[in-house]
Coordinates of C-alpha atoms and ligand atoms in Angstrom, one line a residue:
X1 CA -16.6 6.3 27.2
X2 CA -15.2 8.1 23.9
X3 CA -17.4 8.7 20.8
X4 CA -15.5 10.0 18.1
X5 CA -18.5 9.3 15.4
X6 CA -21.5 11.4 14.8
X7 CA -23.6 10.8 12.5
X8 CA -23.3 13.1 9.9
X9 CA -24.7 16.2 8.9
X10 CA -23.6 16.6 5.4
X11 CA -27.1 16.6 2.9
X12 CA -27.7 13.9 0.9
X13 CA -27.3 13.9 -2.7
X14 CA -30.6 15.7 -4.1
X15 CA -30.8 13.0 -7.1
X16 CA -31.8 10.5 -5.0
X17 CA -35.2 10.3 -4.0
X18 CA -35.8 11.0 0.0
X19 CA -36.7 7.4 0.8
X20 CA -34.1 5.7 -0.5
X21 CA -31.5 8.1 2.0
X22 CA -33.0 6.2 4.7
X23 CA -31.1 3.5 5.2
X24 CA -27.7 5.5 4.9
X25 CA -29.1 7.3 8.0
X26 CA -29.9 4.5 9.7
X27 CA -26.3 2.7 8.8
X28 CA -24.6 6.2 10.5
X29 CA -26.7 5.7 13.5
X30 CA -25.7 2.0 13.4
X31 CA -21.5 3.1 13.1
X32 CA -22.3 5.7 15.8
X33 CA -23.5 3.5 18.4
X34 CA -21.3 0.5 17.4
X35 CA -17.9 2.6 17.2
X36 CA -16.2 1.5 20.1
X37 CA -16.6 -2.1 19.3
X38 CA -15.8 -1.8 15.7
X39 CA -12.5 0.0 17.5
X40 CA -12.3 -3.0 19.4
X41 CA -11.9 -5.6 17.2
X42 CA -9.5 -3.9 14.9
X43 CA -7.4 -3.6 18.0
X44 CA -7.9 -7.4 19.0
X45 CA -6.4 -8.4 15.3
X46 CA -3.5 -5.8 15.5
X47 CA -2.2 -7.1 18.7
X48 CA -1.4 -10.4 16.4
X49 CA 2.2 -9.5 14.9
X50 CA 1.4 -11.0 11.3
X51 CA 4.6 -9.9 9.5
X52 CA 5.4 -11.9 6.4
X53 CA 9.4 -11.1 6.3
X54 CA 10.0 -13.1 8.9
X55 CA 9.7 -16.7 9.5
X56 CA 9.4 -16.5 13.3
X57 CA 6.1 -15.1 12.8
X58 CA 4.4 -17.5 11.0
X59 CA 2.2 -18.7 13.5
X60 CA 1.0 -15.1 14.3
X61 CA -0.4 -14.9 10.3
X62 CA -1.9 -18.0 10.2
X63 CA -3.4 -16.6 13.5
X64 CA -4.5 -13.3 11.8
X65 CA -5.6 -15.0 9.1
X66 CA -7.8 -17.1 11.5
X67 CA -9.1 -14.2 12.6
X68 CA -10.1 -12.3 10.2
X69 CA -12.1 -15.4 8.6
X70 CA -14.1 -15.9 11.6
X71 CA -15.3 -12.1 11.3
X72 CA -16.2 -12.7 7.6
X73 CA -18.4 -15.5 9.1
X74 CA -19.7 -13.4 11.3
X75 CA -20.9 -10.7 9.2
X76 CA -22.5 -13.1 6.5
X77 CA -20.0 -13.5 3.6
X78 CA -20.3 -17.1 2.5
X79 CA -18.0 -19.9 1.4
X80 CA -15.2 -18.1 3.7
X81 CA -12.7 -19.8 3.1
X82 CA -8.7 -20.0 3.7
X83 CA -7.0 -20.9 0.7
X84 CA -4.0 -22.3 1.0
X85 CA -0.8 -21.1 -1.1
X86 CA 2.8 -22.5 -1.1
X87 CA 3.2 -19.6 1.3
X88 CA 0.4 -17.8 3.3
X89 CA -3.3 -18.3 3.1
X90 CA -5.8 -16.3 1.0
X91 CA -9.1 -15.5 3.2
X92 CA -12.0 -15.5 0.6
X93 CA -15.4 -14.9 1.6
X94 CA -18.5 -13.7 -0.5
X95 CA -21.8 -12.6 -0.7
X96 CA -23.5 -13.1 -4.3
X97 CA -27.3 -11.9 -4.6
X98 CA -28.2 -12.0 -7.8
X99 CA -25.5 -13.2 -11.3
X100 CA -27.5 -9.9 -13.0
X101 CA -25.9 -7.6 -10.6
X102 CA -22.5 -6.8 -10.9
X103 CA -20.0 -7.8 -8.9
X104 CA -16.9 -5.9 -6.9
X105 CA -13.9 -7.8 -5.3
X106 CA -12.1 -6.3 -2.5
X107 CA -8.3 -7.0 -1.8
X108 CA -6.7 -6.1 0.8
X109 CA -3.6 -7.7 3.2
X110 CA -3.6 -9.1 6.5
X111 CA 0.3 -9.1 6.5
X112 CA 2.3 -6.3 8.0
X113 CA 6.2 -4.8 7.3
X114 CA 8.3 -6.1 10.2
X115 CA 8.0 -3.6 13.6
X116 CA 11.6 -2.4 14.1
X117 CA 13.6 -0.9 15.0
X118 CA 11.5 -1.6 18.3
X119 CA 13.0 0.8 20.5
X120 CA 11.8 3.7 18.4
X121 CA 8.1 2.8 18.8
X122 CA 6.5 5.1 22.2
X123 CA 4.0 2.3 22.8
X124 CA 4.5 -1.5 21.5
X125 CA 3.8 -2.0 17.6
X126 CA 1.5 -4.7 18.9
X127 CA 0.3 -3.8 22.5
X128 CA -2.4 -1.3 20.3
X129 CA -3.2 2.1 22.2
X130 CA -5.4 5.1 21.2
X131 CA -3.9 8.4 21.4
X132 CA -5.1 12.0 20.0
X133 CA -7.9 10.2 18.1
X134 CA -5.5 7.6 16.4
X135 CA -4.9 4.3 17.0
X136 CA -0.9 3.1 17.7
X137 CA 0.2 -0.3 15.8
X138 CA 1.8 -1.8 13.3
X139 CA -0.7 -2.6 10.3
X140 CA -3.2 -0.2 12.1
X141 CA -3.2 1.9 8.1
X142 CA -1.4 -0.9 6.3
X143 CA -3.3 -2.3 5.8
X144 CA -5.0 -4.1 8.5
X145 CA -7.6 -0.7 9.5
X146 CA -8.2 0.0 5.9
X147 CA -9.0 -4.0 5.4
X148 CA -11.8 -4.1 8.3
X149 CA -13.4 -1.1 7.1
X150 CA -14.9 -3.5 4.3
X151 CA -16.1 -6.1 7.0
X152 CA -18.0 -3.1 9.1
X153 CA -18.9 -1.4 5.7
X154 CA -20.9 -5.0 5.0
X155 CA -22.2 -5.2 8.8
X156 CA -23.3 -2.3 8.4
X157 CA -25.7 -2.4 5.1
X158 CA -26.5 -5.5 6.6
X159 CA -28.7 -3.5 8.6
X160 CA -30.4 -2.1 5.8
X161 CA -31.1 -6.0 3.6
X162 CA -27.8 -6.4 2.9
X163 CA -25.2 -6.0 -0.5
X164 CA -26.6 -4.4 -3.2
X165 CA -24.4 -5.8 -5.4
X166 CA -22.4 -9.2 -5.7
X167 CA -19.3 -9.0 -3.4
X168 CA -16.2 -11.2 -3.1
X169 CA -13.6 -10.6 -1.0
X170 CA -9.7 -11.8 -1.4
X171 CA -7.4 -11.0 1.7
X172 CA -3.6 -11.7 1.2
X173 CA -1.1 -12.5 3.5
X174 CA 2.2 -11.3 1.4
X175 CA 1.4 -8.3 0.0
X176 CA 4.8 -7.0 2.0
X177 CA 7.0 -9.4 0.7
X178 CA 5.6 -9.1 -2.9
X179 CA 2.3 -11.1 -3.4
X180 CA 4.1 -13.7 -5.5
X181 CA 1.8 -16.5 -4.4
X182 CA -1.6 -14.6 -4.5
X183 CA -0.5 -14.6 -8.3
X184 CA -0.2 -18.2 -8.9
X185 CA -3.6 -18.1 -7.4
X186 CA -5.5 -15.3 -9.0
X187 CA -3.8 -17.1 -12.4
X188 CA -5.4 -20.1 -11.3
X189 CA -9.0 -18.6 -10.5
X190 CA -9.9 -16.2 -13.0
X191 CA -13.2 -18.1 -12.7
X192 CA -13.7 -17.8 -8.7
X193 CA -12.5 -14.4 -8.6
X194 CA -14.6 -13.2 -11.9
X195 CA -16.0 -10.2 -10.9
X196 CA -16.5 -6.6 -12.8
X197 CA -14.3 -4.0 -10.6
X198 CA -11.5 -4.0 -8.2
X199 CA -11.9 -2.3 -5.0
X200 CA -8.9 -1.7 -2.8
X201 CA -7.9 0.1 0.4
X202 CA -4.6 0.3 1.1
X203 CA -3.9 3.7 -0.2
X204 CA -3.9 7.8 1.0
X205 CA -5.6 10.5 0.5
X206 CA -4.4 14.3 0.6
X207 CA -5.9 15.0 3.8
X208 CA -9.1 14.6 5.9
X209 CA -10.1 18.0 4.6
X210 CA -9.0 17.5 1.0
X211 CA -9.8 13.7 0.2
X212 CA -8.6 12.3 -2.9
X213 CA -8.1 9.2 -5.2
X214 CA -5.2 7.3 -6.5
X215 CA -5.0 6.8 -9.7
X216 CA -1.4 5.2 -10.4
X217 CA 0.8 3.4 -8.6
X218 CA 4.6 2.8 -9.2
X219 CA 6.4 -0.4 -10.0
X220 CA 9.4 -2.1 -8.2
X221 CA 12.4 -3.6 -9.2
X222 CA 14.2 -4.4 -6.0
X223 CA 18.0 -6.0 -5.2
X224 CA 20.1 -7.4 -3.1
X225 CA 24.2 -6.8 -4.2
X226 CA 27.0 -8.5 -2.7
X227 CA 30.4 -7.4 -3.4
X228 CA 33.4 -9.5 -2.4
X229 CA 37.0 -8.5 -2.3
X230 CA 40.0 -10.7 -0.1
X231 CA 39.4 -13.6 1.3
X232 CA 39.3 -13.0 4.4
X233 CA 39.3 -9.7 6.4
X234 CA 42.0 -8.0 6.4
X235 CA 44.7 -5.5 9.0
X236 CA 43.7 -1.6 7.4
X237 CA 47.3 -0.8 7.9
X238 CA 49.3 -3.7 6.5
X239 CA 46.8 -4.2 3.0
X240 CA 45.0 -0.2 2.9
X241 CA 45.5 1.4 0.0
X242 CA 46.6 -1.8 -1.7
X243 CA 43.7 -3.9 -2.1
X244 CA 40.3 -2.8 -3.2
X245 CA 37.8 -2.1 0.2
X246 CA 34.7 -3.8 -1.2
X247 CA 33.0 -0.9 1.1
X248 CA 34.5 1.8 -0.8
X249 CA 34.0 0.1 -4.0
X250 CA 30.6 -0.3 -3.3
X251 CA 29.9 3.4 -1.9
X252 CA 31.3 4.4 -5.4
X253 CA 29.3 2.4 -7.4
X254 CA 26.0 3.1 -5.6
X255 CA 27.2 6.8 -6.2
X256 CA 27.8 6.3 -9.6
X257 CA 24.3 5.8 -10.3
X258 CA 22.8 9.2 -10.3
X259 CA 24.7 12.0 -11.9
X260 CA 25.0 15.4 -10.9
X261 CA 21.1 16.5 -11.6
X262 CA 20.3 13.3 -9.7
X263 CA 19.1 11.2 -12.9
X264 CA 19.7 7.6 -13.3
X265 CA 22.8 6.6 -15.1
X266 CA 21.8 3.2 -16.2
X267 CA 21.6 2.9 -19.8
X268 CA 18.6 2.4 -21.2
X269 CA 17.0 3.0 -17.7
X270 CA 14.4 6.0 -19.5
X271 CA 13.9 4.3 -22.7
X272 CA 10.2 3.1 -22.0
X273 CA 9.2 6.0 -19.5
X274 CA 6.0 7.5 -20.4
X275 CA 6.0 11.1 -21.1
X276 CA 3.2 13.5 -19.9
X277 CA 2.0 16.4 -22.4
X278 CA 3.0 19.8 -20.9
X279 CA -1.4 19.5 -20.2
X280 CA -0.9 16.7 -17.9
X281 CA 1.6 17.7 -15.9
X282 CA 0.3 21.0 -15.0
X283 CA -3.3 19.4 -14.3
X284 CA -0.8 17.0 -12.4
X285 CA 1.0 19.9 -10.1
X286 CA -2.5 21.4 -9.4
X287 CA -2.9 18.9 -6.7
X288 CA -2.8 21.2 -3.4
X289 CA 0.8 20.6 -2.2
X290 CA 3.5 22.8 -0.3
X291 CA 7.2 22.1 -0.4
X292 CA 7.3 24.4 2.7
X293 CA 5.0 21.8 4.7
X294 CA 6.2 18.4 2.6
X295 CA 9.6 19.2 4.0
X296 CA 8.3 20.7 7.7
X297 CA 6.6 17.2 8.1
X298 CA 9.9 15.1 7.9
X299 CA 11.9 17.6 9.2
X300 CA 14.2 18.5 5.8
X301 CA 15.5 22.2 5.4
X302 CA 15.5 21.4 1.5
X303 CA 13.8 19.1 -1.1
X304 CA 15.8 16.8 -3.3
X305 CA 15.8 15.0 -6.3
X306 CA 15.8 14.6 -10.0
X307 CA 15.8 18.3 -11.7
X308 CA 14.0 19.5 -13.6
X309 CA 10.6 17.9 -11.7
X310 CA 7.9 19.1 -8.9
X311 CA 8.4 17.2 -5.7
X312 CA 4.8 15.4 -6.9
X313 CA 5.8 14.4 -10.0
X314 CA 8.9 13.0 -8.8
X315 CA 6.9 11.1 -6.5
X316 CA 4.3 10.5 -9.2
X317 CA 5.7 10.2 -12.2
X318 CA 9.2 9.6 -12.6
X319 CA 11.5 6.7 -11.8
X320 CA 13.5 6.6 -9.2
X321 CA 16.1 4.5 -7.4
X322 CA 16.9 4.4 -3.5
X323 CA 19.2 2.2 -1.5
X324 CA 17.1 0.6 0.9
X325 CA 20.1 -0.8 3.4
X326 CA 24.0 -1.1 3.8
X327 CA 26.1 -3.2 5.6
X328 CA 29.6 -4.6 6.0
X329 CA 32.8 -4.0 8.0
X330 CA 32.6 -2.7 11.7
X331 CA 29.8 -1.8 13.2
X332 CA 30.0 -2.3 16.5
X333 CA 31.3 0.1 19.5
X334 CA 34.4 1.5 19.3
X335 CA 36.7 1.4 16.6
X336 CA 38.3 -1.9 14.7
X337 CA 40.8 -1.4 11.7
X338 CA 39.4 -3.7 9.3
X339 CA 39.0 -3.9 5.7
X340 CA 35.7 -6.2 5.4
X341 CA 35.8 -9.1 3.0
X342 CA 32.0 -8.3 1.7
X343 CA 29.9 -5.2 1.6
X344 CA 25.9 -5.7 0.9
X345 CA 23.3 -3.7 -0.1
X346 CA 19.6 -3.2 -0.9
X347 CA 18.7 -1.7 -3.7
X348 CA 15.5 -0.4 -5.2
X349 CA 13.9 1.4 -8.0
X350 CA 10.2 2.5 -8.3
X351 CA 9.1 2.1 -11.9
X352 CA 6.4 4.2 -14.2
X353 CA 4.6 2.9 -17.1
X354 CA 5.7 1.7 -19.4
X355 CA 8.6 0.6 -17.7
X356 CA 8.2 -3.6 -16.5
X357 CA 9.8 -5.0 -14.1
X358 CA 11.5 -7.3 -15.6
X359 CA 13.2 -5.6 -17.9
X360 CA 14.4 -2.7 -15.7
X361 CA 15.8 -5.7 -13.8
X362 CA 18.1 -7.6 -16.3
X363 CA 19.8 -3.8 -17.1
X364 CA 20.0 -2.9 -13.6
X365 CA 21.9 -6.3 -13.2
X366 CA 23.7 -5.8 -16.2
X367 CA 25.0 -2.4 -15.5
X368 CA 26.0 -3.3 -11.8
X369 CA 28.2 -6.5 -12.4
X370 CA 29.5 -4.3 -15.6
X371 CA 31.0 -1.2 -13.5
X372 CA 32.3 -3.5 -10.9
X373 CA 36.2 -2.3 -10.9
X374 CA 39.2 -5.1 -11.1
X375 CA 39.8 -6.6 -7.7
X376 CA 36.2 -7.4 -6.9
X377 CA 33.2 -9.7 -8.1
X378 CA 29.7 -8.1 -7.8
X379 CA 26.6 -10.6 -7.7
X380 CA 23.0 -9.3 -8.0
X381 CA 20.5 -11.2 -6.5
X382 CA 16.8 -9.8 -7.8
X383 CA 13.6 -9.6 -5.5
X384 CA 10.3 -9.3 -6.1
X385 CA 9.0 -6.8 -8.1
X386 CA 5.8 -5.5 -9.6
X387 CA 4.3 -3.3 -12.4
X388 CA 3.2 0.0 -12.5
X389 CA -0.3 0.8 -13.3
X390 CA -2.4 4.0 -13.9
X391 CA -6.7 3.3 -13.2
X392 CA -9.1 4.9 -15.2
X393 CA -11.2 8.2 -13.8
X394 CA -13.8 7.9 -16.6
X395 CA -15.2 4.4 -14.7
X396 CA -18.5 3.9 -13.8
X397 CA -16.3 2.7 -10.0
X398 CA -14.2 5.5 -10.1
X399 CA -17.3 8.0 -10.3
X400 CA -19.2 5.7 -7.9
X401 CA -16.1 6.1 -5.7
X402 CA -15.4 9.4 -6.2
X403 CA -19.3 10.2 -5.2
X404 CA -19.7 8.4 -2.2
X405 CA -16.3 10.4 -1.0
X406 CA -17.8 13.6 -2.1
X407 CA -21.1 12.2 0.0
X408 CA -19.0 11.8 3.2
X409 CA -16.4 14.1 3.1
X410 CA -18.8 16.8 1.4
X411 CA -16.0 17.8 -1.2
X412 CA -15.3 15.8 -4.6
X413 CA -11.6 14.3 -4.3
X414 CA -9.0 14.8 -6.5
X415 CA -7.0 12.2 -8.5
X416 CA -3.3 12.0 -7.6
X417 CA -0.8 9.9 -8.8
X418 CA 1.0 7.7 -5.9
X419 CA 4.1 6.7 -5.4
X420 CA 4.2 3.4 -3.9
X421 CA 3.4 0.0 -5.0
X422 CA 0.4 -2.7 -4.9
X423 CA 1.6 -5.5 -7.4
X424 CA -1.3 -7.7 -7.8
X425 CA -3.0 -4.3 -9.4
X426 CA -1.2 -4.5 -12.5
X427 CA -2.1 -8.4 -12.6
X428 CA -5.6 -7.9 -11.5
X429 CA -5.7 -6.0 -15.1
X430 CA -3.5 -8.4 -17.3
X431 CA -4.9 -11.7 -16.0
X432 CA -8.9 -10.7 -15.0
X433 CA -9.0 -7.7 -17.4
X434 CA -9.8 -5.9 -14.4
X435 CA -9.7 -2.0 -13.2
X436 CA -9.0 -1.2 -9.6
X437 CA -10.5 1.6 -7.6
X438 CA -7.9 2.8 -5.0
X439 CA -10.2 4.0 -2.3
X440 CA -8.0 4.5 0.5
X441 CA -8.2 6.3 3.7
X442 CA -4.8 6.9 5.0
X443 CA -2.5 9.5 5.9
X444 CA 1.5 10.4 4.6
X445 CA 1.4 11.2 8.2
X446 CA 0.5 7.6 9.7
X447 CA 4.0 6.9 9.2
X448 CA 3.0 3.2 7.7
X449 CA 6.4 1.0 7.9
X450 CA 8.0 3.1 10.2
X451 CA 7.8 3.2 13.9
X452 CA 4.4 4.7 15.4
X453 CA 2.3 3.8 12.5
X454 CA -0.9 5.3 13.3
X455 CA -4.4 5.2 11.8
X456 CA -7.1 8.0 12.1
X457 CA -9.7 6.7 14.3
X458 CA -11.7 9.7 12.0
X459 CA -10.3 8.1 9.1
X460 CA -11.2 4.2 10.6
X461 CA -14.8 5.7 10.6
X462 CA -15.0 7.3 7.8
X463 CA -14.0 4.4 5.4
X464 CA -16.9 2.2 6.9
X465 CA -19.1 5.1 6.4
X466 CA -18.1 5.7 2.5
X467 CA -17.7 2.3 1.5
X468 CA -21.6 1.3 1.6
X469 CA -22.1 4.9 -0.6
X470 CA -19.9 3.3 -3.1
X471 CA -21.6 -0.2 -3.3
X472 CA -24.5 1.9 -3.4
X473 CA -23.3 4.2 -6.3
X474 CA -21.7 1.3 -7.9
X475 CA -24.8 -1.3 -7.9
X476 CA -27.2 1.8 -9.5
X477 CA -24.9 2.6 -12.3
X478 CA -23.1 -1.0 -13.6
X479 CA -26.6 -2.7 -13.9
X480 CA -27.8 -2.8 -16.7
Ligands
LIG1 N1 -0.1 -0.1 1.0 C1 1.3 -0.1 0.5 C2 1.5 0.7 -0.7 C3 1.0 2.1 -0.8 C4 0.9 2.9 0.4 C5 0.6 2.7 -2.0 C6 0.5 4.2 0.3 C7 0.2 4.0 -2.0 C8 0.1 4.7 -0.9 C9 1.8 -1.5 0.4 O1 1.5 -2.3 1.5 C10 3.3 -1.5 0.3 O2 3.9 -1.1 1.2 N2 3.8 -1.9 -0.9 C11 5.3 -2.1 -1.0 C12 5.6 -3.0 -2.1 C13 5.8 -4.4 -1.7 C14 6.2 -5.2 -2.9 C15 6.8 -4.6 -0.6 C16 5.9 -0.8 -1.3 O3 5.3 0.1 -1.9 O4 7.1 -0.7 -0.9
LIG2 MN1 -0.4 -2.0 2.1
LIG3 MN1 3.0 -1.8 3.0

């Protein structure tokens, strides 16, 4: 029998008054001895392979989905619910005590990023193991384990009378393909989903010594480009050198678009970008980090990217653009003299405020058809995207947040700016007029869309224990 959770030792915050510490020591006793079946379950819904990309696993979400409702049941959300979108379902459930309180809505998603390449993995992405403290399995960070931490968290205070504030919580199931149908439906339900704050797991930290907060999240303008040259494949020796290779053409182009200092080339690409003060960006860079161990953790002998920028504000801050696939031609063993009728690629850019989406779109497909050279036609075929957003650290929830982590990790966290992308956030704020808190527990390290994602069983553990500190924190300060 394994125990990885004691209860804690840290002291408990010296404004409250002794009493009221009670029943967060009763709710760590409660997490200790009900660990291995909080474990449990997580593992039970991660051996479901609910990946959105792909149609073959539709059955699995609706499965996960299934799932999951039946534990908001069980922990006493009410009018759970699986709403139904023109593409996966929405699990809903909530808990509202009292229209004077305020009221938090949790998002998370149930849907993970496809598993392969499968033969990479050391154990199956869905056959879930625990090794070294961490659990093994795709969705066990992203977001799955970070989405059941909010049904424990509210098992667990209701051992001490319950919420002390209204809850509703919203699951997805296409957060990985780009949440276009959960915003039709939040569009649709401002009144259902009116609530006061955002609260949202499905972020990292720093480390489990150092935790921290994230306080921006890029945008996404993502493509797939198709260029077409002959007909029809064609002998390398009889038509090389006399035709353009749409692989070469495209290699070129897709070059073309940084220069030498690695900066965009795309017109107009930097016009909206906001610019830090010379303040912000050195309060920005004080965020412990370490080239030497950034590149040490990937395996890199040097760091790359646009000059003139820290390795965190690249990630942070600045724009970027990154081809995501390539394909065309020969691929197979041995060697075949071929000059491929069509190349492909997938391209995407992370975006900043105040850069949108959609314009960053029409000039990326501008420029790319407009640099196409004679001899070939370029089509871009857009994705999803979303926005950029930066959340407030002035909050009420982000203090109430940032408290409960100092509670449970006995050191405040620090705000960083992060580099990937959520895109109902920025919606959650242009259609609700609401902030988000980004509490989230994971690790760079849990390798999340790449083979072996992992979650911290420590980090499981410690985001059931920290959420109720937050509700707690939260429900004091918004009432009025
Ligand atoms: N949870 C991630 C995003 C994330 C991870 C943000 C870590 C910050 C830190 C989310 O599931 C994700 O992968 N989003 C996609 C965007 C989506 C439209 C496919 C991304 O960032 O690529
Ligand atoms: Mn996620
Ligand atoms: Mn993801």
């Amino acid at each position: 029998m394994l125990h990885y959770y004691a209860p804690p030792t840290y002291p408990f915050p010296t404004f409250t008054l002794r009493i009221s510490n009670q029943p967060h020591r009763r709710m760590a006793s409660y997490l200790e001895q009900n660990q291995e079946r909080f474990l449990s379950e997580l593992i039970d819904w991660l051996r479901i392979p609910s990946v959105s990309a792909d149609p073959k696993f539709h059955g699995d979400v609706l499965r996960a989905a299934d799932y999951l409702k039946a534990r908001f049941e069980e922990v006493g959300l009410e009018n759970v619910e699986l709403c139904p979108t023109a593409g996966n379902p929405i699990v809903y459930g909530e808990k509202l005590i009292d229209p004077s309180l305020p009221t938090v809505l949790v998002y998370g998603h149930y849907d993970v990023q496809p598993a392969d390449p499968y033969e990479l993995w050391t154990s199956g992405p869905f056959e879930p193991v625990i090794k070294d403290g961490k659990i093994y399995a795709r969705g066990a960070c992203d977001d799955k384990g970070q989405v059941y931490m909010h049904v424990k968290a509210l098992e667990l205070m209701n051992q001490e009378g319950g919420v002390p504030c209204n809850v509703k919580v919203m699951i997805e199931g296409e957060e990985e393909i780009g949440s276009n149908n959960l915003g039709i439906f939040v569009r649709n339900n401002k009144e259902k989903l009116k609530a006061d704050v955002i609260l949202i797991s499905d972020t990292g930290m720093l480390s489990n010594e150092q935790p921290s907060i994230e306080v921006g999240l890029r945008g996404l303008s993502y493509h797939e480009v198709e260029v077409t040259g002959p007909n029809r494949d064609l002998h390398s020796g009889l038509y090389g050198g006399a035709v353009a290779n749409p692989i070469n053409v495209l290699c070129k182009m897709i070059a073309s678009l940084h220069d030498e200092n690695n900066h965009i080339t795309i017109p107009a690409f930097y016009d909206n970008v906001a610019v830090l003060s010379e303040q912000e960006r050195a309060e920005l860079n004080r965020v412990p980090h370490s080239d030497e161990e950034f590149m040490q953790s990937i395996g890199l002998p040097a760091t790359y990217g646009e000059k003139g920028y820290t390795t965190v504000e690249r990630i942070g801050i600045r724009p970027t653009l990154d081809v995501n696939g390539i394909w065309g031609g020969y691929t197979g063993e041995g060697a075949k003299t071929v000059i491929a009728s069509k190349a492909y690629a997938k391209i995407s850019m992370r975006l900043v405020p105040n850069q949108t989406s959609e314009e960053i779109t029409q000039i990326f497909q501008q420029h790319f058809e407009s640099i196409a050279p004679a001899g070939v036609t370029v089509v871009v075929k857009p994705h999803h995207g979303g926005e950029p957003v930066v959340t407030p650290t002035d909050s009420v929830a982000y203090k109430a947040a940032a408290d409960a982590m100092e509670t449970t990790f006995g050191k405040r966290p620090i705000p960083t700016r992060g580099g990937g992308s959520i895109p109902i956030v920025a919606m959650f704020k242009s259609e609700l007029g609401l902030d988000t808190v980004l509490l989230g527990f994971g690790l760079d390290s849990d390798a999340i869309h790449s083979p072996n994602e992992h979650y911290g069983v420590f980090n499981f553990l410690k985001g059931i224990e920290t959420i109720p500190h937050f509700y707690r924190n939260y429900a004091a300060a918004a009432t009025k």
